[in-house]
CSV table of C-alpha atoms and ligand atoms in Angstrom, one decimal:
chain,number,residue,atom,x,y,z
A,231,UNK,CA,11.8,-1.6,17.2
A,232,UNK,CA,9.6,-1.9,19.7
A,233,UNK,CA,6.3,-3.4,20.4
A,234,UNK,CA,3.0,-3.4,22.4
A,235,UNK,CA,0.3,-5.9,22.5
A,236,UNK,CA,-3.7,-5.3,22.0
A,237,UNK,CA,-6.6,-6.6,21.6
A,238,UNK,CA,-8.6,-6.4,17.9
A,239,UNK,CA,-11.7,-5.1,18.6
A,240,UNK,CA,-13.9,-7.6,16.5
A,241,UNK,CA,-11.6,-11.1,17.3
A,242,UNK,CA,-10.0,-10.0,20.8
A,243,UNK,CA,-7.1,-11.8,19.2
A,244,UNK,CA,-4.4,-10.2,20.3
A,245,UNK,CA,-2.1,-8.4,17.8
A,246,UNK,CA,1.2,-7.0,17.6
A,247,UNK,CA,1.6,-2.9,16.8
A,248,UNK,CA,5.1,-3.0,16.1
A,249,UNK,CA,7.0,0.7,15.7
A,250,UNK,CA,8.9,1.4,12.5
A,251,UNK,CA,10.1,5.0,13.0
A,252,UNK,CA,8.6,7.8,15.1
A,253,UNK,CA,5.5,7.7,13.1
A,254,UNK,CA,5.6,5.0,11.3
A,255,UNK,CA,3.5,1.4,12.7
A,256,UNK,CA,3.3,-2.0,11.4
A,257,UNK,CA,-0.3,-3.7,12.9
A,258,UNK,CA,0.6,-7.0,12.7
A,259,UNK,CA,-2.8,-9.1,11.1
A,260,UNK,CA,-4.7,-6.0,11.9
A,261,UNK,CA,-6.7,-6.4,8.4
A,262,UNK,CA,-7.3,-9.7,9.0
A,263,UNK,CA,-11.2,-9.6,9.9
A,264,UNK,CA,-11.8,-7.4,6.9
A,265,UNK,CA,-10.2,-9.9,4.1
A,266,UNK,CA,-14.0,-11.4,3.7
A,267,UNK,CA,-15.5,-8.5,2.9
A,268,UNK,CA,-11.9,-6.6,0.9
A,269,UNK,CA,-11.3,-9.2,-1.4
A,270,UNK,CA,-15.0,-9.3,-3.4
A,271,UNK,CA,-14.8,-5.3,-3.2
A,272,UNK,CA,-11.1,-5.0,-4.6
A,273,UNK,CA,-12.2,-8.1,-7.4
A,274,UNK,CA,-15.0,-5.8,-8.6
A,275,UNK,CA,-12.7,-2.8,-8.9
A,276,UNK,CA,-10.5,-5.1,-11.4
A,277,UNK,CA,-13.0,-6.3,-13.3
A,278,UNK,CA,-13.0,-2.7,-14.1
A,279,UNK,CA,-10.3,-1.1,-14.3
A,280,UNK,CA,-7.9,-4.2,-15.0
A,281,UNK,CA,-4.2,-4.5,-13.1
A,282,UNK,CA,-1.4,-3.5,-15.5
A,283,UNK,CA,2.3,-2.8,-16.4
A,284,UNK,CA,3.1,0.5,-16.4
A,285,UNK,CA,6.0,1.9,-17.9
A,286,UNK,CA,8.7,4.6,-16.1
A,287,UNK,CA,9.9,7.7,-17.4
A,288,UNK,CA,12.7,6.0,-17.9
A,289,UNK,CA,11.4,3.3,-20.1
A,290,UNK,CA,11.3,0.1,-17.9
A,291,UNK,CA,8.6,-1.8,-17.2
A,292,UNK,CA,7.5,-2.3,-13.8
A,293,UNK,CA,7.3,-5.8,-12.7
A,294,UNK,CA,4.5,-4.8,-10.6
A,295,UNK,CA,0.8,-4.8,-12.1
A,296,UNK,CA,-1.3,-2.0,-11.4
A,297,UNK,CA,-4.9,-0.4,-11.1
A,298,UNK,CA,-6.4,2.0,-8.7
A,299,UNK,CA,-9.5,3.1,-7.5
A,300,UNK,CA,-11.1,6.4,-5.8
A,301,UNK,CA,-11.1,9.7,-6.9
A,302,UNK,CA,-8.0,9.8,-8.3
A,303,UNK,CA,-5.1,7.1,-9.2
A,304,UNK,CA,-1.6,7.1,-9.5
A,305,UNK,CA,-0.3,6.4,-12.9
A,306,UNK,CA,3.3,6.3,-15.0
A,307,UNK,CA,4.4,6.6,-18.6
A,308,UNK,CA,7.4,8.1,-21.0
A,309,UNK,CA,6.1,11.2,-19.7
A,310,UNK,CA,6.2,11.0,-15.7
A,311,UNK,CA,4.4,9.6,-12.6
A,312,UNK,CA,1.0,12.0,-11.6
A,313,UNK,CA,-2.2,11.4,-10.2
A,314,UNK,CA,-5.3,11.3,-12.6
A,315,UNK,CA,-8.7,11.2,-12.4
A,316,UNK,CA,-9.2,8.9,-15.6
A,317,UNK,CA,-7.9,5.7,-15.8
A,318,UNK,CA,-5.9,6.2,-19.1
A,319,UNK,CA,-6.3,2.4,-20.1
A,320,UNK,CA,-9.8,2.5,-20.2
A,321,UNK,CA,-10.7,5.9,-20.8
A,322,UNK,CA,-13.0,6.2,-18.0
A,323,UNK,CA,-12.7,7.4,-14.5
A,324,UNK,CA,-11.5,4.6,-11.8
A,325,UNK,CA,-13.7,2.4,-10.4
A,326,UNK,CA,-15.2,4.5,-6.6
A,327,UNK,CA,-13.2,3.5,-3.6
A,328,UNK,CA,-15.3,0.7,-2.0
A,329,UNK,CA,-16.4,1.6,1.4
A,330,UNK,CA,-14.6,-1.3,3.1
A,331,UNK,CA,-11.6,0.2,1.7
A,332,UNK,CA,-12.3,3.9,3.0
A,333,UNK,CA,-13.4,2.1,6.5
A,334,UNK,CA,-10.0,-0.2,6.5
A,335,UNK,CA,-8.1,3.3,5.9
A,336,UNK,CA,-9.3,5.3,8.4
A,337,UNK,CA,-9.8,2.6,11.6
A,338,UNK,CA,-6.2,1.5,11.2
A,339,UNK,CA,-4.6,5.4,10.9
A,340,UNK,CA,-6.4,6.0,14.1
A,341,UNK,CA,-5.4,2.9,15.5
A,342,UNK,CA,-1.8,4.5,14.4
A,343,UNK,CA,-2.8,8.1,16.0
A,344,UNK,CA,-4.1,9.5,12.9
A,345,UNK,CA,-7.3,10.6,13.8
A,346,UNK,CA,-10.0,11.0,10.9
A,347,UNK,CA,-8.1,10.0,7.6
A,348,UNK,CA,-10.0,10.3,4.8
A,349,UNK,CA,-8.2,8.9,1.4
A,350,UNK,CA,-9.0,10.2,-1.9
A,351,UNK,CA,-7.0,7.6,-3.6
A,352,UNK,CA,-6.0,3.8,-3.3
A,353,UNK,CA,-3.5,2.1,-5.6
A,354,UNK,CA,-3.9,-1.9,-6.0
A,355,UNK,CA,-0.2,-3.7,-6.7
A,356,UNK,CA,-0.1,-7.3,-7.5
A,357,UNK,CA,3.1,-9.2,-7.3
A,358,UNK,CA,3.9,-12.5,-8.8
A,359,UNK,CA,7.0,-14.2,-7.8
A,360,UNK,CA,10.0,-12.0,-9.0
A,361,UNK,CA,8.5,-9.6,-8.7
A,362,UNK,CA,9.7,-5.9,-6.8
A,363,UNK,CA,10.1,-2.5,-6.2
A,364,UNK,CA,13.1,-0.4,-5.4
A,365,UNK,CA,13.7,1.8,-3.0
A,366,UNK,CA,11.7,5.1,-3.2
A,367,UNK,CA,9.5,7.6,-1.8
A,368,UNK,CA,6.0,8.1,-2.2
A,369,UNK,CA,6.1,11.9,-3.0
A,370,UNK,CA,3.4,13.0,-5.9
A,371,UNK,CA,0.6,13.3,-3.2
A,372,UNK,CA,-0.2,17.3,-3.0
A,373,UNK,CA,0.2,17.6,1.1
A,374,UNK,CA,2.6,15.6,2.9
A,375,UNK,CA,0.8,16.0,6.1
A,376,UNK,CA,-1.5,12.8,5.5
A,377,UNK,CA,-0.4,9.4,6.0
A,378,UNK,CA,-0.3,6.3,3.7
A,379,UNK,CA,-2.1,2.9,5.0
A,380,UNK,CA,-0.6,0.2,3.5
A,381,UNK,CA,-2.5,-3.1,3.4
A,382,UNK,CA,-0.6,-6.8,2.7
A,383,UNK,CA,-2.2,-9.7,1.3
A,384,UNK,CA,-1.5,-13.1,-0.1
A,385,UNK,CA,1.8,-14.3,-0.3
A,386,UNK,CA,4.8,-12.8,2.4
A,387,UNK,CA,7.2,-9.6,1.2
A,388,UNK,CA,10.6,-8.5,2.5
A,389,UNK,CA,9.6,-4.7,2.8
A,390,UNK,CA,12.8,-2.3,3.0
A,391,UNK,CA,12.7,0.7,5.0
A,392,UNK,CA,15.2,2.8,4.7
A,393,UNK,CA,15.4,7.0,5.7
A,394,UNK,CA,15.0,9.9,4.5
A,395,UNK,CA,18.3,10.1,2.1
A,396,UNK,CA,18.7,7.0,-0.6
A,397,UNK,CA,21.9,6.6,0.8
A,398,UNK,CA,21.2,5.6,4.4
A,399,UNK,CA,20.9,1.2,4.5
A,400,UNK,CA,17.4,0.3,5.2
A,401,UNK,CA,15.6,-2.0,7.6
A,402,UNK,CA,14.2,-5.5,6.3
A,403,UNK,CA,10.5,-6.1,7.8
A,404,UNK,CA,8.5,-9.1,6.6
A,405,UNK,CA,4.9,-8.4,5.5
A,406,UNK,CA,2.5,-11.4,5.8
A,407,UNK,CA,-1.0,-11.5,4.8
A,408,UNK,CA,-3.6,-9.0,6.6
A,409,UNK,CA,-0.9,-6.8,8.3
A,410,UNK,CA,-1.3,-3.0,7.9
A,411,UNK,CA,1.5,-0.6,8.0
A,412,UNK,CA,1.2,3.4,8.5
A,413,UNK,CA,3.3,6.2,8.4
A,414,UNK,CA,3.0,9.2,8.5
A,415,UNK,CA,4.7,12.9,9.7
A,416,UNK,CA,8.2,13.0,10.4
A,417,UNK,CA,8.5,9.4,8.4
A,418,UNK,CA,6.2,10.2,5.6
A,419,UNK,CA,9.7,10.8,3.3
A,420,UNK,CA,11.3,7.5,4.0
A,421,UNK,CA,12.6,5.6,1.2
A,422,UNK,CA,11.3,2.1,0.8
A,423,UNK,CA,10.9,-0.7,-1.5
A,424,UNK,CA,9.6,-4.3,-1.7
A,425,UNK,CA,12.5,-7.1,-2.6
A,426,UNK,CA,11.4,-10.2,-5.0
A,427,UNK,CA,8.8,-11.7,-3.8
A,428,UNK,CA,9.6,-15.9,-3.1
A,429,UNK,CA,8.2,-18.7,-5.6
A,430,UNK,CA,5.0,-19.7,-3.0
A,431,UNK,CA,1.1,-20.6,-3.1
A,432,UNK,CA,-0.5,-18.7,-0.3
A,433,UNK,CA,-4.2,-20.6,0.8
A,434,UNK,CA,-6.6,-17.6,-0.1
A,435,UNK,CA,-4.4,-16.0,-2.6
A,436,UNK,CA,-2.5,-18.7,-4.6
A,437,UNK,CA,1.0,-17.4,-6.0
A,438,UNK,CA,0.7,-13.6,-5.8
A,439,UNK,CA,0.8,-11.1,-3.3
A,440,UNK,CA,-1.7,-8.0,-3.2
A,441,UNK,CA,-0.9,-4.4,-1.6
A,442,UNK,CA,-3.3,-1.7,-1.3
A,443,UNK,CA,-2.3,2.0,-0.1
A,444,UNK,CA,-4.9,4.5,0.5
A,445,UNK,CA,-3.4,8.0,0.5
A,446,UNK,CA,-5.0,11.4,0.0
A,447,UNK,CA,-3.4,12.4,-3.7
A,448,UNK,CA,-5.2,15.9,-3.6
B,171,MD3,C1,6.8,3.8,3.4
B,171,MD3,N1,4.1,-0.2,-2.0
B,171,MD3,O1,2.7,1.5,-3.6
B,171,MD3,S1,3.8,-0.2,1.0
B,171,MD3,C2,3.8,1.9,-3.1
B,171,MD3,O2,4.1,-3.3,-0.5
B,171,MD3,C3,4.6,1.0,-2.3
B,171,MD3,O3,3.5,-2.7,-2.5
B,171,MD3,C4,4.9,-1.2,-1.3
B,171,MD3,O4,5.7,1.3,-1.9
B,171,MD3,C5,4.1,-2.5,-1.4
B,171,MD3,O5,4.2,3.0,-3.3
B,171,MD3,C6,5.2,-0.8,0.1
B,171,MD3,C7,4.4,-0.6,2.7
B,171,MD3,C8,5.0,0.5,3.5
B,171,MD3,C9,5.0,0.3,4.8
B,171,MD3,C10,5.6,1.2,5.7
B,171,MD3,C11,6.2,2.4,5.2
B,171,MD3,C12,5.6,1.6,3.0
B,171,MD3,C13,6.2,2.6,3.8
B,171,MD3,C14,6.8,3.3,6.1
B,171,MD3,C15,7.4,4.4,5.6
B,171,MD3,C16,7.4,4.7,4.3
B,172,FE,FE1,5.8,3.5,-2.0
């Protein structure tokens, strides 16, 4: 890994931007002046379409809650994982993607060389203690060519990164709250997963962590 220091543009705090593969960065507290404004926008997306359990095509239940919001959302059932443009719990389509959300996106993939990332779709996963998710790739977007931003908040996460075969043994990277991670290109394949998350209360979030990835689905 290796690691360069810069200065956040709104605290001059410095920050770490920590390489995970060729093309794949970790910005070390990089969301942390947008938490203020994230949080109320990502509330009102939930008070409308609610976090929940899906279920896999292979009939477990994922310890991980989940809602979405933007054009379209990532959903799973009996039948498969897909995109959709209706939120199949509520019947309706998912909340719009708040513009702090869109802004987040797009300042951190350039900040990761990603010039002008526009995402379509932005999945909201809330952890309580126990909870995980095993390794995997993120593969039912329609073009490979766009990055994923990945945002971390509330309590800490081991995150695995592993390559592009299941087979190969992955990194462990901590995620704490307000760090971003990007990848993209000739990492966009990498399996990864998230191992249980600690017992803990964090001080804005209390005993849960929240992710967010914005991706263009379509
Ligand atoms: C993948 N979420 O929603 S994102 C998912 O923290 C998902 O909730 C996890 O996997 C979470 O599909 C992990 C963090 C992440 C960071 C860097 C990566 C995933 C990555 C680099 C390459 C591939
Ligand atoms: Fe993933």
């Amino acid at each position: 890994m290796t690691l360069d220091l810069f200065a956040d543009s709104d605290t001059e705090q410095p920050a770490q931007r920590i390489a995970l593969g060729a093309q794949s960065w970790l910005l070390r507290g990089f969301a942390l002046p947008w938490v203020d404004n994230l949080l109320p926008a990502l509330r009102q997306v939930l008070r409308q379409s609610p976090l929940r359990h899906m279920v896999t095509p292979g009939g477990f239940t994922m310890s991980v809650a989940l809602s979405n919001c933007g054009d379209w959302g990532w959903t799973s059932d009996r039948s498969g994982y897909r995109y959709s443009a209706i939120d199949p719990r509520t019947g309706r389509p998912w909340p719009p993607m708040p513009d702090v959300v869109r802004a987040l996106a797009r300042a951190a993939a350039s900040d990761a060389g990603f010039d002008d990332f526009i995402p379509d779709a932005c999945l909201i996963n809330r952890y309580v203690p126990g909870a995980r998710v095993s390794l995997h790739q993120d593969k039912n977007e329609a073009d490979f060519a766009y990055p994923i931003v990945s945002v971390s908040l509330g309590l800490p996460a081991v995150f695995q990164f592993g390559g592009t075969e299941r087979n190969e043994r992955p990194q462990r990277v901590p995620l704490l709250h307000g760090d971003v991670a990007v990848w993209g290109g000739v990492d966009r394949l990498r399996y990864h997963g998230i191992l249980p998350i600690k017992e803990g209360l964090h001080p804005v979030l209390g005993a849960q962590r929240i992710n967010i990835t914005m991706r263009k689905a379509h």
